[in-house]
Structure formats: C-alpha cells, structure tokens
Amino acid sequence: MYAQLSRLCFTLPADAEEILPPEVHPKSPESPRHVRRPLVPFRSRRRRQKQVFYDIPGLIDSTAAAGEREKVTCDCPKIFTYNELYVASNGFSESELLGGGGFGRVYRAVLPSDGTVVAVKRVASKVNEEQIKKTFAAELSAVAQLRHRNLVRLRGWCVHDRQLLLVYDFMPNRSLDRCLFKGGSSTSPPPWETRRRIVTGLAAALFYLHDQLEAQIIHRDVKTNNVMLDSGFNARLGDFGLARWLEHSDDTEPPKKSYSIKGDRQFRATNTSGIGGTIGYLPPESLQRNRATTASAKTDVFGFGIVALEVASGRRAVDLSYPEEQLFLLDWVRSLSDDGAVLNAGDGRLPDNSYDLSEMQQLLHLGLLCTLHDPQSRPTMKWVMEVLSGSLIGQLPSLPSFKAQPLYITLSTKTVSANINTLIFNTTESGYGSIDHPVIDTPQEIPYAEIFAITDGFSESRMVAEMDFGTGYRGLLRNMYHVLVKRLDLKTSTALRSRFAMELLNLGRLRHRHLVQLRGWCTEQGEMLVVYDYLPGNLLSSLLFSHHHTHQRIVLPWHHRYNIVKSLASAMLYLHEEWDEQVIHRNITSSAIVLDLDMNPRLARFALAEFLTRNHTSHHHRQSPVQGIFGYMSPEYLGTGEATTAADIYSLGVVMLEIVTGRMAVDFRSPEVLLVNRVHRLVATGTPVMDVVDSRLDGEFNCQELVRLVKLGIVCTRSDPEQRPSARQIISILDGNDEFLKYEASCRLEGKEEWEEKNACYLSLINRIQALGIY
C-alpha cells in the first residue's frame, strides 16, 4: 500500500472545446450566438467550481523573472563580438589551434565573460567568397536549430569585416579520427565499450537528423574527423558545412529538392545534386560523374557504415600504406566477408577477451549492410538504432556475395595519393542570400511593441483560446511566421508565473518535429509572453471527445490515430533518451497534443516538465509535489511524487487507450470511472479486442494494428513501472516488431485485488470526488 498523500495538485481534464478554429473566436462580433466560452473541466451540481493550483516552492518576483529570461537567452545561440573571440583565442594564436580543413581552422578559446572554454571555427579567407557564403550559411542554419545530445552544440557566431566565425562547445577529446589513429604508440587504443558507445551515439545523431526534425537534414560528410568526443568519450557529430535539407519522403521515393515551411519561405539549400564529401566516405553513386546524382539519407548511411568499419578494424577508410587491393577499407572487409573470415578485420590492438566476438561480428556485418552498392538496399538509421540498442530480435539480414559487385572506386594509387587528403568536390548550389544577414531559425527575445502590433493590442478578434495559465492570441510575425502568443494573466499567482517561466526555459532547449516549436519570448513591461509556431488545427481531445458535448460528427480516421501514436512515441524517445538531460514531461494528455491540418501531432504544455541530469549508469530523480492531470498520472507517481520516464510511459498508454476507444481517461458516468480500469477489466474477462474500439470508426480500421495498440496500451499502463516498455521499445513494436508483446502476453494479468492495492490513491480520490458531487 502506498503512503497516504500529504500534498496533491492536479488539473482536471480540459474540455474538448478548449481551442476553437481560428475563424470563430469566443468574443468576436462575428461569432455565432451558440458558441460558448470554454468550460471548466468538472462542474458541481450546485455551483461552478474554480480550478485550484497548489503553490509550490520557488516563487519568483520580477527580479527572478529576469533571471529566468537570462537563462533562456544564454541557452540559445547568440552573436559574439569579434573582439571577444579575438581576446578569447589569444589573437587566434597558433598555440590555440585545434585543427583545420578545407574550409577553415578551429581554435581553442576561453570566453572572457565567464571563463567558458569553447571552440571557434574561423572560415578560411582563401576560399572563394561564394563558397564561403554557401558553407557558412549551410552550417549556421543547420546547427543553430539542432538540439541533441550527440551533436556538437552551437553557442553562437560572428560576422566581422568579411570574416566568418562559428562558436561551438569545446570537445576535450577532440575527434574520433585522432582517438583511433593518432594516439601514438604510447597511447592505448579506445576500449571496445567506448567504441560501441561512440558508434551508437553517431547512429542516434543521424537518426535525429533524418527522421526527427521538421525537415530531413542530410549531413553529407560523415567521417571520423567530424565525429567529436566530449569529456566522457561520447560521440558529437559536427561540421555541417555540406549539410542540405530535404522534405521528408518515403525511402523508396526520390527525395525532393526543397522544403517549404511557414508560407512561401524556403530553406536556403535548394539543390542537393552537387557532389560533396570525402573520398572513402562518399557513396559510389556520388562518384559517378557521368550521371546526375542526388544526396539522400542513404548517403549518410554509407558514411556511417564506413565509420563503423573503421571503429571495428582500427583502420582508416583509405590507407596508402597498404597494397593497392587493400587500399580501401571497404573492399578489404568485403573480401574477408566473402571468404567467411570477417572477424579477421577486427582491430588487433584490442586485447584478447576484452570484447565479445559476436558484438565485433555484428558491427562489421552492420557496416557492410550500410555500405551496400545499391542505395535502396541500405538500411535506415532508425533500423540501425534498433540493432545497436538491442531492440531488434533475430538475426541480421544476410550479406550478398561481393565478388560480382564492382570495387568501391577504380583509381590508381598515384591518383589517390595526390588527392586523398584534400579531395572535396565543390557544389553548385546557389541562393544562400547575403551573408551579412543569415537566416537563423532559433528562439529569440521579441520586443513587446512587435508582439503588441501583430496581436492588434491583444484584441478579442485575435484571441484563439483560453490556455493553461493564460490566453492565446494569433498573429503574423515579421510577415513570415504564423504564431500563437501565449499571454500570462497579470493577476496570476507568483507560483504560476514560475511555471510559465519554466515552460519558456524548457521549450527553448528542445527541437523535434513532434514538439510544439518555441519561436520567441518577451518579459518587458511586467508581461510574460511566449511565442510558438501556430498550428491551425485542433486538440486531439477535441476530435476524440467533442461528440460528448456537441452534435459534431467528425471522426478521426484509424490511419491518423495510429500515426499519432507513432509520432508521440518518437517525441517521447527524444525527451527520455536523446537530449543532454533527461526530460520528464509530466503532463502527457490528449489535451496537450495539438494536431496540424494534416493531423500530424505536436506535444505541448511543458510547464510541469523536469530536466534531470543523466550519466552513463543511472538517472537522478527527485521528488516534488504531485502535479498533473487526474486520470493520466501513474499510480506510483501519484503516491510518491517521483518523476520518472515510466510515469510518462503510463500517461502515453492512457492516451493510446483514448485513441483506440474514443473514450475519456476519466468518466464519472462509467462504473469504472478510469478508462485504464475499464479496458484492463474487459481484456481480462476475455472480451474481444474488436469490442473495445471506438464504435464511430464503423469497422474501418486495421485489425493487426488495433490488436497491437490495445495490447501496447495495456502494457504501458501496468501498475508496476518495471513492467512497462521504454519509448524505444514502443517505437519498435509500432513498426511491427511484436516479439516484446508476445512475451508480455504470456505474463500474468493483474488481479482485481492486486490492481486495487496498487491504485489505492486513485480509488481514494475518486471516492472523495464522488462524495463532493462533482462529475
């Protein structure tokens, strides 16, 4: 039995009509008479109940609010002065030089403002001006908007007198190239576990770039030189000078050449047909100059495969010290594979018994799969991540015979020797615009006067909805971005102002295609304003439950429902595993999920989110007052207040069951009240899964997906947090890997008494609410 609650704060589920379409505003003169103001979640039989929020420690005044604003400012890339970077690097002294390449040199620098050690990339002045514009704009535009634990973080930039500089986090262990090949005879090679972690981190970074952003980013220069290592030897992919953007498309389709976003604005890179990269890592299709080629995600997959082979073998992709038939690492490993001796490619410097032979074979096998001659035969980085994380059950696909396939490249040793260290093919893209005004898509502080103007002075005609802790207004920012301005009520308690500030701080640090995107903020004149990208769609709760309150007959089709769950799981994986800190959302509900016009979801409402420091062996959780929405909180969180990833998984499971059944998480008209209890009981008593699905779908659903989603929802909402899957396992299951669910099906379902014991806190609260006559 859980300990009795001493403090509790929960917000009751928002009404389905919380957000209205932009054409109909609650108080605008043109609104129909029958449109009502948003309702409070529960209504007493005697009088209307007010929402009550518990004041938590950490109240802020106007001074503290400014401090929160400074935190957000410091966490976003900023513009440095040239003098600041000149002093920090001792005048770009040779003694501070970290390395260099075709497009510039990198220096170690210590910022005079706070003593932070950074790396400053100074674009080479000898490179032609047009190429400088392309490289600088591409790298700056790409990395400024990225937020991932395995990418080098951009701190800022500087444009001064035709000099272009980028400021990054300093990587103490330099590059993977240096770690593997330049350590010297006195330095031990990196151990196997470190190598595995580096390869897995690189795969996670590429998976993020390819699948988890609004546009697909192709790096085009994946190699050991560009894989940086932090103090813990974790991979951080850098150098985005050749990066290009593509619209998301099916892997079987040719990628599109541009990506349109926010009206008529186009991403700056509009041509991906130019060749760019380094010999040894370039895929063979990029080397065929006699026909047009287009960079795609499979270009990066090939580069990753070569890096994986280098990490496993301890050999460079191209090594002139070897005979001509072994000059290219790929050709050598392929020949060993054909002879059934692929393990002979393993790094001989690794001590015997210091690694698992099956893991070495798996990595070499994976590297060969990623470097297959046919781009369409190469796997995706999402699949690669499943393999490296152990989520894929079974054997890897068999390798073909490479004897009938062409060699990687047919160049003489003399030709390669002359070009191998410097060969980078120039691209022919254009359209980057003036370098003095690069387009940087990052959250920024927006003047109050500008926000006041685009909302017509926060007029009722611009009001979209009453939101948590404030009111939302729509506007067009800088004639480019359709935005939603969230304005905190000035009379709100200081505790809610603190939460509002935390939402601002949290969202500024995240970037994912299925998270609401922060555009900017303002704290002038005592206001607290957060500006988001505006999605002219609706809340998921509105589409699922609006029929309970109105005569609306809109039914969310099954394929959209399934895609919404997959998208949310992707966002959850990012929050739990792929950002520098572990993010516990604590407020995952159908009312926190906004759908765009194409029914793609965005998770919002980060006011209650917690950012927890992580390390390689454990996560550090802390207890806090219980905060969340009744019906979505896991029983262990409700009882202890400890925020964990398992608690988020429980909330996601509740949303899954809502999506399947079309029923609300909490319904006091139902004998069970809690949807989780209702579905668990029905399945336990042998009720066919088909009887659980939303009747409004009228049989229009995929039976296999339905069974999978019901079982997954049940597993995610188990009372025991240890029995719930991780976000990564959920994604694998939704993609069709049902092995985990087959194992769970053999596990014993909770009995009625066991469930009631573990959910005692919930049952006690339900009894109290019913006693008060609230429904």
Tab-separated table of C-alpha atoms in Angstrom, residues 414-750:
chain	number	residue	atom	x	y	z
A	414	LYS	CA	49.174	7.583	-57.678
A	415	THR	CA	45.892	9.386	-58.336
A	416	VAL	CA	44.600	8.671	-54.879
A	417	SER	CA	47.864	9.731	-53.258
A	418	ALA	CA	47.610	13.141	-54.858
A	419	ASN	CA	44.051	13.775	-53.776
A	420	ILE	CA	43.119	11.621	-50.812
A	421	ASN	CA	43.644	14.143	-48.023
A	422	THR	CA	42.174	17.163	-49.745
A	423	LEU	CA	39.632	15.932	-52.273
A	424	ILE	CA	36.333	17.658	-51.639
A	425	PHE	CA	34.104	18.199	-54.652
A	426	ASN	CA	32.704	21.688	-54.938
A	427	THR	CA	28.936	22.053	-55.040
A	428	THR	CA	26.987	24.296	-57.369
A	429	GLU	CA	24.111	25.323	-55.136
A	430	SER	CA	23.051	28.942	-55.085
A	431	GLY	CA	20.545	31.117	-53.351
A	432	TYR	CA	22.022	31.500	-49.872
A	433	GLY	CA	21.494	35.244	-49.789
A	434	SER	CA	23.646	37.906	-48.173
A	435	ILE	CA	25.983	36.578	-45.605
A	436	ASP	CA	25.616	39.677	-43.531
A	437	HIS	CA	22.062	38.610	-42.680
A	438	PRO	CA	21.961	34.812	-42.338
A	439	VAL	CA	18.570	33.278	-41.662
A	440	ILE	CA	18.805	31.769	-38.158
A	441	ASP	CA	15.783	29.801	-37.050
A	442	THR	CA	16.233	29.854	-33.250
A	443	PRO	CA	14.115	31.228	-30.380
A	444	GLN	CA	14.750	34.932	-29.840
A	445	GLU	CA	13.653	37.681	-27.488
A	446	ILE	CA	10.945	39.652	-29.294
A	447	PRO	CA	10.200	43.310	-28.467
A	448	TYR	CA	6.900	43.912	-26.702
A	449	ALA	CA	5.909	46.544	-29.275
A	450	GLU	CA	6.192	43.978	-32.070
A	451	ILE	CA	4.017	41.428	-30.261
A	452	PHE	CA	1.509	44.136	-29.366
A	453	ALA	CA	1.276	45.115	-33.040
A	454	ILE	CA	0.780	41.620	-34.503
A	455	THR	CA	-1.972	40.831	-31.958
A	456	ASP	CA	-3.719	44.180	-32.523
A	457	GLY	CA	-3.091	45.083	-28.919
A	458	PHE	CA	-4.213	41.641	-27.681
A	459	SER	CA	-7.643	42.279	-29.154
A	460	GLU	CA	-10.513	39.847	-28.800
A	461	SER	CA	-10.568	39.374	-32.565
A	462	ARG	CA	-7.095	37.876	-32.297
A	463	MET	CA	-7.865	35.624	-29.340
A	464	VAL	CA	-7.739	31.911	-30.126
A	465	ALA	CA	-8.233	30.191	-26.795
A	466	GLU	CA	-8.010	30.229	-23.052
A	467	MET	CA	-4.881	28.197	-22.335
A	468	ASP	CA	-3.229	26.820	-19.242
A	469	PHE	CA	-2.045	29.791	-17.162
A	470	GLY	CA	-3.009	32.358	-19.810
A	471	THR	CA	-4.682	33.342	-23.069
A	472	GLY	CA	-3.581	32.590	-26.640
A	473	TYR	CA	-3.571	35.113	-29.492
A	474	ARG	CA	-2.673	34.555	-33.126
A	475	GLY	CA	-0.558	36.810	-35.312
A	476	LEU	CA	1.878	37.012	-38.211
A	477	LEU	CA	5.415	37.613	-37.006
A	478	ARG	CA	7.691	39.577	-39.359
A	479	ASN	CA	5.378	38.767	-42.264
A	480	MET	CA	6.794	35.244	-42.217
A	481	TYR	CA	5.688	33.121	-39.256
A	482	HIS	CA	2.136	32.350	-38.192
A	483	VAL	CA	2.461	32.355	-34.420
A	484	LEU	CA	0.448	31.797	-31.261
A	485	VAL	CA	1.240	34.264	-28.466
A	486	LYS	CA	0.586	32.883	-25.008
A	487	ARG	CA	-0.003	35.723	-22.534
A	488	LEU	CA	0.083	35.047	-18.823
A	489	ASP	CA	-2.693	36.663	-16.803
A	490	LEU	CA	-1.035	39.533	-14.912
A	491	LYS	CA	-3.103	38.690	-11.826
A	492	THR	CA	-1.856	35.122	-11.737
A	493	SER	CA	-0.031	33.955	-8.610
A	494	THR	CA	3.746	34.035	-8.482
A	495	ALA	CA	3.795	30.235	-8.421
A	496	LEU	CA	2.075	30.081	-11.810
A	497	ARG	CA	4.402	32.756	-13.129
A	498	SER	CA	7.258	30.485	-12.079
A	499	ARG	CA	5.761	27.586	-14.025
A	500	PHE	CA	5.214	29.847	-17.012
A	501	ALA	CA	8.895	30.820	-16.896
A	502	MET	CA	9.885	27.165	-16.690
A	503	GLU	CA	7.844	26.363	-19.799
A	504	LEU	CA	9.701	29.115	-21.615
A	505	LEU	CA	13.056	27.827	-20.416
A	506	ASN	CA	12.274	24.210	-21.242
A	507	LEU	CA	10.904	24.624	-24.756
A	508	GLY	CA	13.830	26.825	-25.778
A	509	ARG	CA	16.114	23.849	-25.260
A	510	LEU	CA	14.208	21.306	-27.373
A	511	ARG	CA	13.797	20.744	-31.103
A	512	HIS	CA	11.774	17.892	-32.562
A	513	ARG	CA	9.231	17.640	-35.355
A	514	HIS	CA	6.547	16.420	-32.909
A	515	LEU	CA	7.081	19.041	-30.197
A	516	VAL	CA	5.484	22.475	-30.305
A	517	GLN	CA	8.205	24.841	-31.508
A	518	LEU	CA	9.133	27.912	-29.484
A	519	ARG	CA	9.584	30.982	-31.671
A	520	GLY	CA	10.477	33.564	-29.017
A	521	TRP	CA	9.565	35.296	-25.774
A	522	CYS	CA	9.121	38.694	-24.136
A	523	THR	CA	9.282	39.797	-20.488
A	524	GLU	CA	9.049	43.557	-20.988
A	525	GLN	CA	6.656	45.828	-19.058
A	526	GLY	CA	5.891	43.156	-16.487
A	527	GLU	CA	4.442	40.845	-19.154
A	528	MET	CA	5.315	37.191	-19.613
A	529	LEU	CA	4.751	36.240	-23.243
A	530	VAL	CA	5.730	33.052	-25.042
A	531	VAL	CA	5.510	32.869	-28.838
A	532	TYR	CA	5.001	29.499	-30.548
A	533	ASP	CA	4.539	28.382	-34.127
A	534	TYR	CA	0.791	28.422	-34.739
A	535	LEU	CA	-0.889	25.209	-35.827
A	536	PRO	CA	-4.328	25.945	-37.316
A	537	GLY	CA	-5.645	22.521	-36.409
A	538	ASN	CA	-7.216	21.292	-33.195
A	539	LEU	CA	-6.540	19.462	-29.981
A	540	LEU	CA	-6.547	15.679	-30.079
A	541	SER	CA	-9.069	15.711	-27.229
A	542	SER	CA	-11.400	17.882	-29.283
A	543	LEU	CA	-11.516	15.404	-32.160
A	544	LEU	CA	-11.828	12.375	-29.892
A	545	PHE	CA	-14.417	13.629	-27.418
A	546	SER	CA	-16.277	16.592	-28.947
A	547	HIS	CA	-19.261	14.351	-29.726
A	548	HIS	CA	-19.895	14.093	-25.987
A	549	HIS	CA	-20.778	17.811	-25.868
A	550	THR	CA	-21.946	18.745	-29.362
A	551	HIS	CA	-23.542	17.241	-32.428
A	552	GLN	CA	-20.179	17.244	-34.196
A	553	ARG	CA	-19.751	14.064	-36.242
A	554	ILE	CA	-16.119	14.430	-37.280
A	555	VAL	CA	-14.431	11.045	-36.837
A	556	LEU	CA	-10.653	10.767	-36.702
A	557	PRO	CA	-9.705	8.002	-39.201
A	558	TRP	CA	-7.753	4.997	-37.974
A	559	HIS	CA	-4.586	5.627	-40.017
A	560	HIS	CA	-4.310	9.076	-38.440
A	561	ARG	CA	-4.834	7.610	-34.976
A	562	TYR	CA	-2.062	5.063	-35.450
A	563	ASN	CA	0.300	7.663	-36.908
A	564	ILE	CA	-0.371	9.968	-33.948
A	565	VAL	CA	0.722	7.264	-31.502
A	566	LYS	CA	3.887	6.548	-33.511
A	567	SER	CA	4.719	10.245	-33.643
A	568	LEU	CA	4.197	10.707	-29.909
A	569	ALA	CA	6.441	7.725	-29.181
A	570	SER	CA	9.141	9.350	-31.312
A	571	ALA	CA	8.828	12.568	-29.313
A	572	MET	CA	8.960	10.558	-26.089
A	573	LEU	CA	12.172	8.819	-27.170
A	574	TYR	CA	13.749	12.206	-27.833
A	575	LEU	CA	12.746	13.560	-24.423
A	576	HIS	CA	13.776	10.473	-22.467
A	577	GLU	CA	16.984	9.433	-24.207
A	578	GLU	CA	18.280	11.816	-26.843
A	579	TRP	CA	18.719	15.217	-25.210
A	580	ASP	CA	21.644	16.108	-22.917
A	581	GLU	CA	19.335	15.962	-19.941
A	582	GLN	CA	16.509	13.521	-19.423
A	583	VAL	CA	13.172	15.286	-19.832
A	584	ILE	CA	10.148	14.070	-17.867
A	585	HIS	CA	7.101	15.776	-19.354
A	586	ARG	CA	4.631	15.010	-16.502
A	587	ASN	CA	1.664	16.356	-18.468
A	588	ILE	CA	1.069	13.991	-21.407
A	589	THR	CA	-2.653	14.109	-22.144
A	590	SER	CA	-4.887	14.246	-25.193
A	591	SER	CA	-5.415	17.945	-24.390
A	592	ALA	CA	-1.656	18.578	-24.598
A	593	ILE	CA	-1.446	17.256	-28.171
A	594	VAL	CA	-2.081	19.735	-30.976
A	595	LEU	CA	-2.797	18.467	-34.491
A	596	ASP	CA	-1.962	20.404	-37.644
A	597	LEU	CA	-4.179	20.367	-40.719
A	598	ASP	CA	-2.517	17.121	-41.888
A	599	MET	CA	-3.277	15.501	-38.499
A	600	ASN	CA	0.387	15.424	-37.505
A	601	PRO	CA	0.721	15.843	-33.717
A	602	ARG	CA	2.805	18.244	-31.659
A	603	LEU	CA	3.227	17.710	-27.934
A	604	ALA	CA	2.804	20.936	-25.960
A	605	ARG	CA	2.427	22.123	-22.337
A	606	PHE	CA	5.904	21.854	-20.851
A	607	ALA	CA	5.175	23.943	-17.767
A	608	LEU	CA	5.465	20.900	-15.484
A	609	ALA	CA	8.417	19.276	-17.254
A	610	GLU	CA	11.514	18.339	-15.309
A	611	PHE	CA	15.031	18.238	-16.741
A	612	LEU	CA	17.095	15.619	-14.907
A	613	THR	CA	20.856	15.252	-15.100
A	614	ARG	CA	21.914	11.939	-16.566
A	615	ASN	CA	25.094	9.906	-16.623
A	616	HIS	CA	26.091	6.613	-18.193
A	617	THR	CA	24.961	4.371	-15.370
A	618	SER	CA	21.958	5.931	-13.724
A	619	HIS	CA	19.393	8.714	-13.720
A	620	HIS	CA	18.991	11.064	-10.808
A	621	HIS	CA	15.324	11.568	-9.988
A	622	ARG	CA	13.891	13.833	-7.343
A	623	GLN	CA	10.599	14.067	-5.565
A	624	SER	CA	8.347	17.090	-5.844
A	625	PRO	CA	4.698	17.904	-5.165
A	626	VAL	CA	2.426	15.745	-7.298
A	627	GLN	CA	1.374	17.784	-10.332
A	628	GLY	CA	-0.514	16.583	-13.354
A	629	ILE	CA	-3.951	15.757	-14.700
A	630	PHE	CA	-6.190	13.289	-12.940
A	631	GLY	CA	-6.531	10.041	-14.867
A	632	TYR	CA	-3.185	10.290	-16.652
A	633	MET	CA	-0.841	10.118	-13.666
A	634	SER	CA	0.673	6.718	-12.905
A	635	PRO	CA	-0.222	5.188	-9.527
A	636	GLU	CA	3.372	5.212	-8.254
A	637	TYR	CA	3.807	8.893	-9.206
A	638	LEU	CA	0.510	9.785	-7.564
A	639	GLY	CA	1.702	8.055	-4.417
A	640	THR	CA	5.339	9.181	-4.250
A	641	GLY	CA	5.738	12.314	-6.393
A	642	GLU	CA	8.837	10.845	-8.056
A	643	ALA	CA	9.049	11.870	-11.712
A	644	THR	CA	10.331	9.034	-13.911
A	645	THR	CA	10.256	8.008	-17.543
A	646	ALA	CA	7.950	5.125	-16.570
A	647	ALA	CA	5.383	7.668	-15.335
A	648	ASP	CA	5.439	9.365	-18.758
A	649	ILE	CA	5.032	5.976	-20.451
A	650	TYR	CA	1.939	5.361	-18.318
A	651	SER	CA	0.440	8.686	-19.449
A	652	LEU	CA	1.227	7.839	-23.072
A	653	GLY	CA	-0.509	4.489	-22.563
A	654	VAL	CA	-3.640	6.257	-21.326
A	655	VAL	CA	-3.629	8.419	-24.470
A	656	MET	CA	-3.265	5.258	-26.572
A	657	LEU	CA	-6.368	3.780	-24.967
A	658	GLU	CA	-8.259	7.049	-25.527
A	659	ILE	CA	-7.284	6.986	-29.193
A	660	VAL	CA	-8.423	3.365	-29.572
A	661	THR	CA	-11.701	3.632	-27.658
A	662	GLY	CA	-12.731	7.236	-28.258
A	663	ARG	CA	-13.415	7.462	-24.502
A	664	MET	CA	-12.032	9.950	-21.995
A	665	ALA	CA	-9.404	8.943	-19.438
A	666	VAL	CA	-11.863	9.830	-16.662
A	667	ASP	CA	-15.628	9.468	-16.957
A	668	PHE	CA	-17.718	9.506	-13.776
A	669	ARG	CA	-20.724	8.285	-15.749
A	670	SER	CA	-18.955	4.937	-16.163
A	671	PRO	CA	-18.935	2.421	-13.287
A	672	GLU	CA	-15.142	2.043	-13.549
A	673	VAL	CA	-14.539	5.855	-13.871
A	674	LEU	CA	-10.966	5.279	-15.079
A	675	LEU	CA	-10.544	4.211	-18.705
A	676	VAL	CA	-7.456	2.194	-17.754
A	677	ASN	CA	-9.509	0.140	-15.312
A	678	ARG	CA	-12.279	-0.362	-17.855
A	679	VAL	CA	-10.019	-1.658	-20.651
A	680	HIS	CA	-7.959	-3.870	-18.336
A	681	ARG	CA	-11.125	-5.482	-16.970
A	682	LEU	CA	-12.633	-6.071	-20.421
A	683	VAL	CA	-9.488	-7.734	-21.760
A	684	ALA	CA	-9.033	-9.783	-18.579
A	685	THR	CA	-12.564	-11.177	-18.899
A	686	GLY	CA	-11.948	-12.296	-22.484
A	687	THR	CA	-13.838	-9.510	-24.272
A	688	PRO	CA	-12.786	-9.460	-27.962
A	689	VAL	CA	-10.439	-6.631	-28.804
A	690	MET	CA	-12.801	-5.563	-31.593
A	691	ASP	CA	-15.410	-4.672	-28.958
A	692	VAL	CA	-13.055	-2.129	-27.372
A	693	VAL	CA	-12.504	0.041	-30.461
A	694	ASP	CA	-14.327	3.345	-30.994
A	695	SER	CA	-17.717	2.429	-32.492
A	696	ARG	CA	-17.705	5.609	-34.593
A	697	LEU	CA	-14.995	4.059	-36.785
A	698	ASP	CA	-17.710	1.709	-38.061
A	699	GLY	CA	-15.263	-1.135	-38.616
A	700	GLU	CA	-12.845	0.987	-40.678
A	701	PHE	CA	-9.536	0.022	-39.042
A	702	ASN	CA	-6.545	-2.263	-39.464
A	703	CYS	CA	-7.163	-5.334	-37.285
A	704	GLN	CA	-3.482	-6.120	-36.753
A	705	GLU	CA	-2.703	-2.541	-35.736
A	706	LEU	CA	-5.747	-2.452	-33.467
A	707	VAL	CA	-4.701	-5.573	-31.561
A	708	ARG	CA	-1.155	-4.242	-31.292
A	709	LEU	CA	-2.291	-0.860	-29.975
A	710	VAL	CA	-4.704	-2.292	-27.397
A	711	LYS	CA	-2.070	-4.687	-26.042
A	712	LEU	CA	0.529	-1.932	-26.030
A	713	GLY	CA	-1.804	0.423	-24.173
A	714	ILE	CA	-2.390	-2.245	-21.532
A	715	VAL	CA	1.328	-2.946	-21.139
A	716	CYS	CA	2.136	0.779	-20.854
A	717	THR	CA	-0.463	1.241	-18.109
A	718	ARG	CA	0.567	-1.664	-15.896
A	719	SER	CA	0.621	-0.711	-12.226
A	720	ASP	CA	4.206	-1.948	-11.870
A	721	PRO	CA	6.510	0.598	-13.595
A	722	GLU	CA	9.193	-2.060	-14.104
A	723	GLN	CA	6.858	-3.946	-16.461
A	724	ARG	CA	6.294	-1.011	-18.807
A	725	PRO	CA	8.278	-0.754	-22.060
A	726	SER	CA	10.676	2.059	-22.913
A	727	ALA	CA	9.929	4.611	-25.619
A	728	ARG	CA	12.392	2.857	-27.914
A	729	GLN	CA	10.636	-0.477	-27.434
A	730	ILE	CA	7.277	1.172	-28.125
A	731	ILE	CA	8.571	2.528	-31.441
A	732	SER	CA	9.893	-0.901	-32.405
A	733	ILE	CA	6.541	-2.514	-31.567
A	734	LEU	CA	4.574	0.074	-33.521
A	735	ASP	CA	6.821	-0.606	-36.514
A	736	GLY	CA	5.712	-4.241	-36.425
A	737	ASN	CA	8.134	-5.890	-34.007
A	738	ASP	CA	5.642	-7.825	-31.883
A	739	GLU	CA	8.163	-10.056	-30.093
A	740	PHE	CA	8.014	-7.905	-26.979
A	741	LEU	CA	4.227	-8.052	-26.932
A	742	LYS	CA	4.303	-11.836	-27.402
A	743	TYR	CA	6.410	-12.091	-24.269
A	744	GLU	CA	4.053	-9.797	-22.375
A	745	ALA	CA	1.049	-11.852	-23.478
A	746	SER	CA	2.470	-14.780	-21.533
A	747	CYS	CA	2.743	-12.697	-18.367
A	748	ARG	CA	0.017	-12.839	-15.749
A	749	LEU	CA	-2.539	-10.024	-15.793
A	750	GLU	CA	-3.103	-8.161	-12.553
